[in-house]
Short mmCIF file of C-alpha atoms in Angstrom, two decimals:
data_model
loop_
_atom_site.label_atom_id
_atom_site.label_comp_id
_atom_site.label_asym_id
_atom_site.label_seq_id
_atom_site.Cartn_x
_atom_site.Cartn_y
_atom_site.Cartn_z
CA LYS L 1 71.56 152.67 94.03
CA GLN L 2 72.42 153.55 90.29
CA GLU L 3 70.01 155.15 88.17
CA VAL L 4 69.86 155.69 84.70
CA THR L 5 67.69 158.23 82.58
CA GLN L 6 67.94 159.20 78.93
CA ILE L 7 66.48 162.13 77.29
CA PRO L 8 64.47 162.24 74.71
CA ALA L 9 62.57 158.91 74.62
CA ALA L 10 61.70 159.43 70.83
CA LEU L 11 63.44 161.41 68.34
CA SER L 12 63.00 161.77 64.51
CA VAL L 13 65.40 163.48 61.94
CA PRO L 14 65.56 163.96 58.48
CA GLU L 15 68.64 162.09 56.96
CA GLY L 16 72.07 163.88 56.99
CA GLU L 17 71.33 165.90 60.59
CA ASN L 18 73.81 165.82 63.67
CA LEU L 19 72.36 164.79 66.67
CA VAL L 20 72.87 163.82 70.25
CA LEU L 21 71.28 161.66 72.61
CA ASN L 22 71.52 162.14 76.55
CA CYS L 23 71.97 159.73 79.54
CA SER L 24 72.13 160.66 83.05
CA PHE L 25 73.10 158.63 86.27
CA THR L 26 72.56 159.73 89.95
CA ASP L 27 75.92 157.87 91.31
CA SER L 28 79.13 159.04 90.33
CA ALA L 29 81.03 155.91 91.44
CA ILE L 30 80.99 155.01 87.98
CA TYR L 31 83.52 152.27 86.40
CA ASN L 32 82.77 152.78 82.99
CA LEU L 33 79.67 153.54 80.70
CA GLN L 34 78.17 151.73 77.78
CA TRP L 35 76.35 152.97 74.57
CA PHE L 36 74.37 150.04 72.55
CA ARG L 37 72.21 150.08 69.97
CA GLN L 38 69.48 147.64 69.51
CA ASP L 39 67.03 146.70 66.62
CA PRO L 40 63.48 145.35 66.81
CA GLY L 41 63.84 142.43 67.99
CA LYS L 42 67.59 141.50 68.33
CA GLY L 43 69.72 141.88 70.84
CA LEU L 44 72.64 144.44 71.74
CA THR L 45 75.54 145.73 69.71
CA SER L 46 78.13 147.40 71.91
CA LEU L 47 79.03 150.89 70.17
CA LEU L 48 81.30 152.08 72.40
CA LEU L 49 82.81 152.02 76.04
CA ILE L 50 84.19 154.99 78.13
CA GLN L 51 86.28 154.10 81.15
CA SER L 52 85.45 156.55 84.41
CA SER L 53 89.49 158.05 83.73
CA GLN L 54 88.36 158.98 80.16
CA ARG L 55 86.21 162.06 78.73
CA GLU L 56 85.17 160.77 75.58
CA GLN L 57 85.54 158.07 72.93
CA THR L 58 85.05 158.03 69.13
CA SER L 59 83.83 155.46 66.50
CA GLY L 60 83.68 156.50 63.20
CA ARG L 61 80.24 159.03 62.82
CA LEU L 62 79.89 158.40 66.92
CA ASN L 63 81.39 160.38 69.60
CA ALA L 64 80.53 159.51 73.23
CA SER L 65 81.63 161.70 76.32
CA LEU L 66 81.46 161.40 80.08
CA ASP L 67 81.29 163.60 82.53
CA LYS L 68 81.44 162.00 86.11
CA SER L 69 80.61 165.20 87.98
CA SER L 70 77.75 166.18 86.46
CA GLY L 71 76.25 162.46 86.07
CA ARG L 72 75.80 163.10 82.43
CA SER L 73 77.10 161.38 79.34
CA THR L 74 76.11 162.12 75.32
CA LEU L 75 76.48 160.47 72.26
CA TYR L 76 77.00 161.99 69.48
CA ILE L 77 76.03 160.89 65.84
CA ALA L 78 77.11 162.84 63.12
CA ALA L 79 75.43 162.87 59.46
CA SER L 80 72.91 160.43 59.92
CA GLN L 81 71.85 157.80 57.97
CA PRO L 82 68.32 155.89 57.64
CA GLY L 83 70.44 152.89 58.76
CA ASP L 84 70.90 154.12 62.07
CA SER L 85 67.39 154.18 63.21
CA ALA L 86 67.46 151.91 66.23
CA THR L 87 66.91 152.43 69.88
CA TYR L 88 69.75 153.44 71.65
CA LEU L 89 70.37 152.64 75.25
CA CYS L 90 73.44 153.54 77.66
CA ALA L 91 74.31 151.57 80.72
CA GLY L 92 76.69 152.00 83.54
CA LEU L 93 78.59 149.63 85.61
CA ASN L 94 79.39 150.97 89.47
CA ALA L 95 82.87 150.83 90.90
CA GLY L 96 82.91 147.91 93.80
CA GLY L 97 83.15 144.06 93.85
CA THR L 98 79.62 143.91 94.41
CA SER L 99 79.25 145.27 90.76
CA TYR L 100 80.05 142.36 88.49
CA GLY L 101 78.92 141.67 85.23
CA LYS L 102 75.66 144.07 86.74
CA LEU L 103 74.80 147.02 83.56
CA THR L 104 72.16 149.48 84.95
CA PHE L 105 70.17 150.56 82.20
CA GLY L 106 68.45 153.45 80.76
CA GLN L 107 65.00 152.99 79.12
CA GLY L 108 66.13 154.14 75.60
CA THR L 109 65.97 156.79 73.43
CA ILE L 110 63.99 155.49 70.17
CA LEU L 111 65.65 157.23 67.03
CA THR L 112 64.39 157.19 64.09
CA VAL L 113 66.11 158.91 60.80
CA HIS L 114 63.69 159.43 57.58
CA PRO L 115 65.31 159.69 54.03
CA LYS Z 1 85.85 135.12 66.82
CA ALA Z 2 82.52 133.78 67.03
CA GLY Z 3 79.31 136.08 68.84
CA VAL Z 4 77.79 135.02 71.68
CA THR Z 5 75.06 132.45 71.19
CA GLN Z 6 71.83 132.00 72.81
CA THR Z 7 69.30 128.55 72.54
CA PRO Z 8 66.78 128.39 71.95
CA ARG Z 9 65.78 131.60 70.03
CA TYR Z 10 62.25 130.74 70.98
CA LEU Z 11 59.96 129.43 73.72
CA ILE Z 12 56.37 129.19 74.24
CA LYS Z 13 55.41 127.37 77.87
CA THR Z 14 52.46 127.24 79.79
CA ARG Z 15 52.04 128.81 83.70
CA GLY Z 16 53.95 126.19 86.28
CA GLN Z 17 56.11 124.83 83.47
CA GLN Z 18 60.39 125.19 83.64
CA VAL Z 19 62.71 126.24 81.73
CA THR Z 20 66.20 126.43 81.03
CA LEU Z 21 68.03 128.60 78.61
CA SER Z 22 71.85 128.56 77.19
CA CYS Z 23 74.21 130.77 76.56
CA SER Z 24 77.69 130.18 74.73
CA PRO Z 25 80.35 132.85 75.61
CA ILE Z 26 83.04 134.49 73.19
CA SER Z 27 85.67 132.33 73.10
CA GLY Z 28 88.39 133.18 75.92
CA HIS Z 29 85.52 135.10 77.55
CA ARG Z 30 85.23 134.30 81.49
CA SER Z 31 82.31 135.99 82.80
CA VAL Z 32 78.48 135.68 81.76
CA SER Z 33 75.60 137.78 82.79
CA TRP Z 34 71.65 137.78 82.57
CA TYR Z 35 69.27 140.60 81.66
CA GLN Z 36 65.46 140.46 81.59
CA GLN Z 37 64.02 143.15 79.01
CA THR Z 38 60.28 143.79 79.00
CA PRO Z 39 58.53 146.53 77.58
CA GLY Z 40 57.38 147.44 80.82
CA GLN Z 41 60.87 147.28 82.95
CA GLY Z 42 63.49 147.32 80.25
CA LEU Z 43 66.49 145.70 80.78
CA GLN Z 44 67.20 144.28 84.53
CA PHE Z 45 70.25 142.62 85.80
CA LEU Z 46 69.69 138.53 86.57
CA PHE Z 47 73.24 137.73 87.78
CA GLU Z 48 76.60 137.29 86.83
CA TYR Z 49 79.03 134.45 86.87
CA PHE Z 50 83.03 133.92 86.48
CA SER Z 51 84.81 130.91 86.68
CA GLU Z 52 81.74 128.86 87.56
CA THR Z 53 80.96 131.39 90.52
CA GLN Z 54 77.95 133.71 90.81
CA ARG Z 55 79.53 136.76 92.17
CA ASN Z 56 76.55 139.42 91.50
CA LYS Z 57 72.88 138.27 92.05
CA GLY Z 58 69.94 141.13 90.71
CA ASN Z 59 66.96 141.44 92.14
CA PHE Z 60 64.55 138.38 91.05
CA PRO Z 61 62.67 135.94 93.14
CA GLY Z 62 64.56 132.10 93.96
CA ARG Z 63 62.74 130.58 91.18
CA PHE Z 64 65.68 132.31 88.59
CA SER Z 65 68.64 130.22 89.23
CA GLY Z 66 72.08 129.54 86.64
CA ARG Z 67 74.99 128.23 86.66
CA GLN Z 68 78.26 128.56 84.30
CA PHE Z 69 80.46 125.50 83.48
CA SER Z 70 84.11 124.88 83.30
CA ASN Z 71 83.92 125.97 79.42
CA SER Z 72 82.09 129.22 80.41
CA ARG Z 73 78.82 128.36 78.91
CA SER Z 74 75.87 128.92 81.16
CA GLU Z 75 72.64 128.12 81.61
CA MET Z 76 69.65 129.67 83.38
CA ASN Z 77 66.63 128.35 84.67
CA VAL Z 78 63.11 129.47 85.81
CA SER Z 79 60.87 127.30 88.03
CA THR Z 80 57.31 127.75 88.45
CA LEU Z 81 56.33 129.84 85.49
CA GLU Z 82 54.32 132.91 85.69
CA LEU Z 83 52.61 134.79 82.97
CA GLY Z 84 54.95 138.03 84.04
CA ASP Z 85 57.96 135.88 82.94
CA SER Z 86 57.41 136.50 79.31
CA ALA Z 87 60.23 138.34 78.37
CA LEU Z 88 63.40 138.61 76.19
CA TYR Z 89 66.14 137.04 78.01
CA LEU Z 90 69.56 138.36 76.97
CA CYS Z 91 72.85 137.11 78.00
CA ALA Z 92 76.33 138.62 77.64
CA SER Z 93 79.79 138.07 77.64
CA SER Z 94 83.19 140.03 78.81
CA LEU Z 95 86.37 139.16 79.43
CA LEU Z 96 86.49 139.70 83.20
CA GLY Z 97 82.77 141.30 84.07
CA THR Z 98 83.89 144.84 83.99
CA ASP Z 99 85.02 145.46 80.72
CA THR Z 100 82.84 145.59 77.51
CA GLN Z 101 80.32 143.46 77.53
CA TYR Z 102 78.87 141.49 74.43
CA PHE Z 103 75.27 140.44 74.17
CA GLY Z 104 73.85 137.38 72.06
CA PRO Z 105 70.71 137.56 70.18
CA GLY Z 106 68.28 136.65 72.80
CA THR Z 107 65.97 133.82 73.53
CA ARG Z 108 61.96 134.89 73.46
CA LEU Z 109 59.80 133.43 76.22
CA THR Z 110 56.28 133.27 76.20
CA VAL Z 111 54.27 131.97 78.99
CA LEU Z 112 50.98 131.09 78.12
#
């Protein structure tokens, strides 16, 4: 059974800092891993998806990496801005026919970027 | 392209009632997944539908059910509501169920 853990649970940084959010998973039979952000009371916005065959993906100021052997993924945010304040969630999709559409989520990291 | 839409956005029900939530996926997406989000349990997978067939189901009681129509729109139903069913219900669509999932804004269900 896949379990996903995110550390830290909350993070507060000043504007302009580079930061790293961590995600670990217990089952290396992972097909892909997605990072999302969620604003209060809203749905999830997809940020990046990394396939199991990839090591990293980049979009603007965001860079996500995936290391299956160690069961870890990181989300790197460069030059953070107050608008980046949100809850960040990672979610894994396992390989195998019984995993269709089933993302296993971590509990999230609440990020606050203060001016 | 229009995003994933969910209706209604807010619902208030009383214990014992039943409720139906609707999800319209992104045009061309055939997979729809449903999730329940609560402060205590976080996001938990309910079920996934693809081309009108349920391919995957999470660990929820039989009171939670769903279906998908030929146009890929999906509904989920919760019967005999309990206080613990109060949650944000999110649906997500994807092309195949193994690629990027795009989420709707959710339906906030409150059970009194």
